[in-house]
Tab-separated table of C-alpha atoms in Angstrom:
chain	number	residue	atom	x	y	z
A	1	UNK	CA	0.000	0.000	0.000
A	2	UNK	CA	1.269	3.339	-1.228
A	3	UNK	CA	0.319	6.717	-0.300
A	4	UNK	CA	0.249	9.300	2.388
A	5	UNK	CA	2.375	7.389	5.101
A	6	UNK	CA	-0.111	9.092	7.987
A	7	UNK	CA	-2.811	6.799	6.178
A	8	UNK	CA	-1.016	4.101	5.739
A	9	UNK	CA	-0.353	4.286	9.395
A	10	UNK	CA	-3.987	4.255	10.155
A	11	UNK	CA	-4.772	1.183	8.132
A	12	UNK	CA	-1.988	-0.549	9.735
A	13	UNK	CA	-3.184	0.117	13.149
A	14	UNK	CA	-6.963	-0.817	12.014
A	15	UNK	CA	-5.921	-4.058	10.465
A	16	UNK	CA	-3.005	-4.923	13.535
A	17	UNK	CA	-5.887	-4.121	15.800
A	18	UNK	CA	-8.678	-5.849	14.391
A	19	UNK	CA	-6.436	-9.363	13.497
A	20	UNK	CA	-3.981	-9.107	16.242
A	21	UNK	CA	-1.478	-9.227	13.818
A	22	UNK	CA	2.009	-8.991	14.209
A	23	UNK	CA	4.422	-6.591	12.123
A	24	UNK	CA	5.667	-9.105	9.857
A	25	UNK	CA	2.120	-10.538	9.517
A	26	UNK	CA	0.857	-6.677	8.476
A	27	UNK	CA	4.236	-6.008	6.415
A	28	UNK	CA	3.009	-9.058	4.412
A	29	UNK	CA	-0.384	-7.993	3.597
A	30	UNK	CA	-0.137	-4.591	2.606
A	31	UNK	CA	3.215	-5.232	0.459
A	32	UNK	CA	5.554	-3.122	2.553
A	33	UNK	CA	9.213	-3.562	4.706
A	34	UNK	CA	8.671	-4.935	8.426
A	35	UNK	CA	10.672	-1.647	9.318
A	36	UNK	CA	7.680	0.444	7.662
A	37	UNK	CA	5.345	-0.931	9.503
A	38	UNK	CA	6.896	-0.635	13.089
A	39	UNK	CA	7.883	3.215	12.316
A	40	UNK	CA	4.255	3.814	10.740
A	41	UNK	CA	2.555	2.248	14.231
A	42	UNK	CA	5.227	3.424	16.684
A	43	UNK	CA	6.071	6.616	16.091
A	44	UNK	CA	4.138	8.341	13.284
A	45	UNK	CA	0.752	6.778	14.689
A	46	UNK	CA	1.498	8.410	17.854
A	47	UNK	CA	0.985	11.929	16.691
A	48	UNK	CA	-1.400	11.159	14.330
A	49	UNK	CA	-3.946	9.223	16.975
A	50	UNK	CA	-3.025	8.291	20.668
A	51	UNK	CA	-6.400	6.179	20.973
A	52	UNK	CA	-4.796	3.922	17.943
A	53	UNK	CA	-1.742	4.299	18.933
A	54	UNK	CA	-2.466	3.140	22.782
A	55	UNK	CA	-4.412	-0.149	20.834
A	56	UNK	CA	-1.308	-1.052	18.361
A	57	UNK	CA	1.607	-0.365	21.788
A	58	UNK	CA	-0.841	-3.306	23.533
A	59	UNK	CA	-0.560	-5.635	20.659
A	60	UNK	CA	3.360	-4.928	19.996
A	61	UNK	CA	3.747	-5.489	23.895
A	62	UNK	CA	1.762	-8.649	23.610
A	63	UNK	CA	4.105	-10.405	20.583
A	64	UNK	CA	7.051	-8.945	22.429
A	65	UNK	CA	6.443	-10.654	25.400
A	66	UNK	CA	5.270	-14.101	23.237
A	67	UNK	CA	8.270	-14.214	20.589
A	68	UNK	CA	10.482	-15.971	22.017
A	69	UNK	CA	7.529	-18.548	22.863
A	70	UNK	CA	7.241	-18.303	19.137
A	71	UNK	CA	10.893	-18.996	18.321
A	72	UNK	CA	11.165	-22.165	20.122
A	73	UNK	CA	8.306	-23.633	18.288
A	74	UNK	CA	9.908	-22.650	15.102
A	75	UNK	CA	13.076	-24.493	16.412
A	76	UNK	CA	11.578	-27.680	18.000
A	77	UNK	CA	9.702	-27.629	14.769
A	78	UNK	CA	12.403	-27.519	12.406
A	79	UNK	CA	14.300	-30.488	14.682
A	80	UNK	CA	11.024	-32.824	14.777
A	81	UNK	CA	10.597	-32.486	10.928
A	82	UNK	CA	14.206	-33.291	10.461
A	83	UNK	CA	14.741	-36.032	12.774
A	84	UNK	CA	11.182	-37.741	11.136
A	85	UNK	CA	12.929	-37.060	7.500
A	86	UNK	CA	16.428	-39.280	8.536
């Protein structure tokens, strides 16, 4: 998605809000860089709209706190599929 970046950042926040999405998950469906999204959401959102912007900073906190919950399934996925494979 091209276009003003202060709407862009307000589509992002809708859609990270609305799917709980994560910033490579919302990078991925509008077409744009991962670092794009988090500087859209986390710092031009911010003085755009503080109601968004309070909505997105929960849902970055929230896959902060989980990734590395989320990278150890990745791993222990990647070992079981390779140990079944040998």
């Amino acid at each position: 998605m091209k276009g003003l970046p202060e709407e862009r950042a307000v589509h992002l926040a809708l859609y990270m809000i609305e799917n709980k999405a994560t910033v490579r998950q919302a990078a991925k469906v509008f077409g744009i860089s991962k670092s794009t999204v988090h500087k859209d959401v986390a710092q031009r959102l911010k003085k755009i709209n503080g109601v968004l912007y309070a909505g997105v900073k929960e849902i970055l906190d929230e896959n902060k706190a989980e990734r590395h919950i989320r990278g150890g399934e990745a791993t222990r996925n990647k070992y079981k599929s390779e140990t079944a494979e040998a």
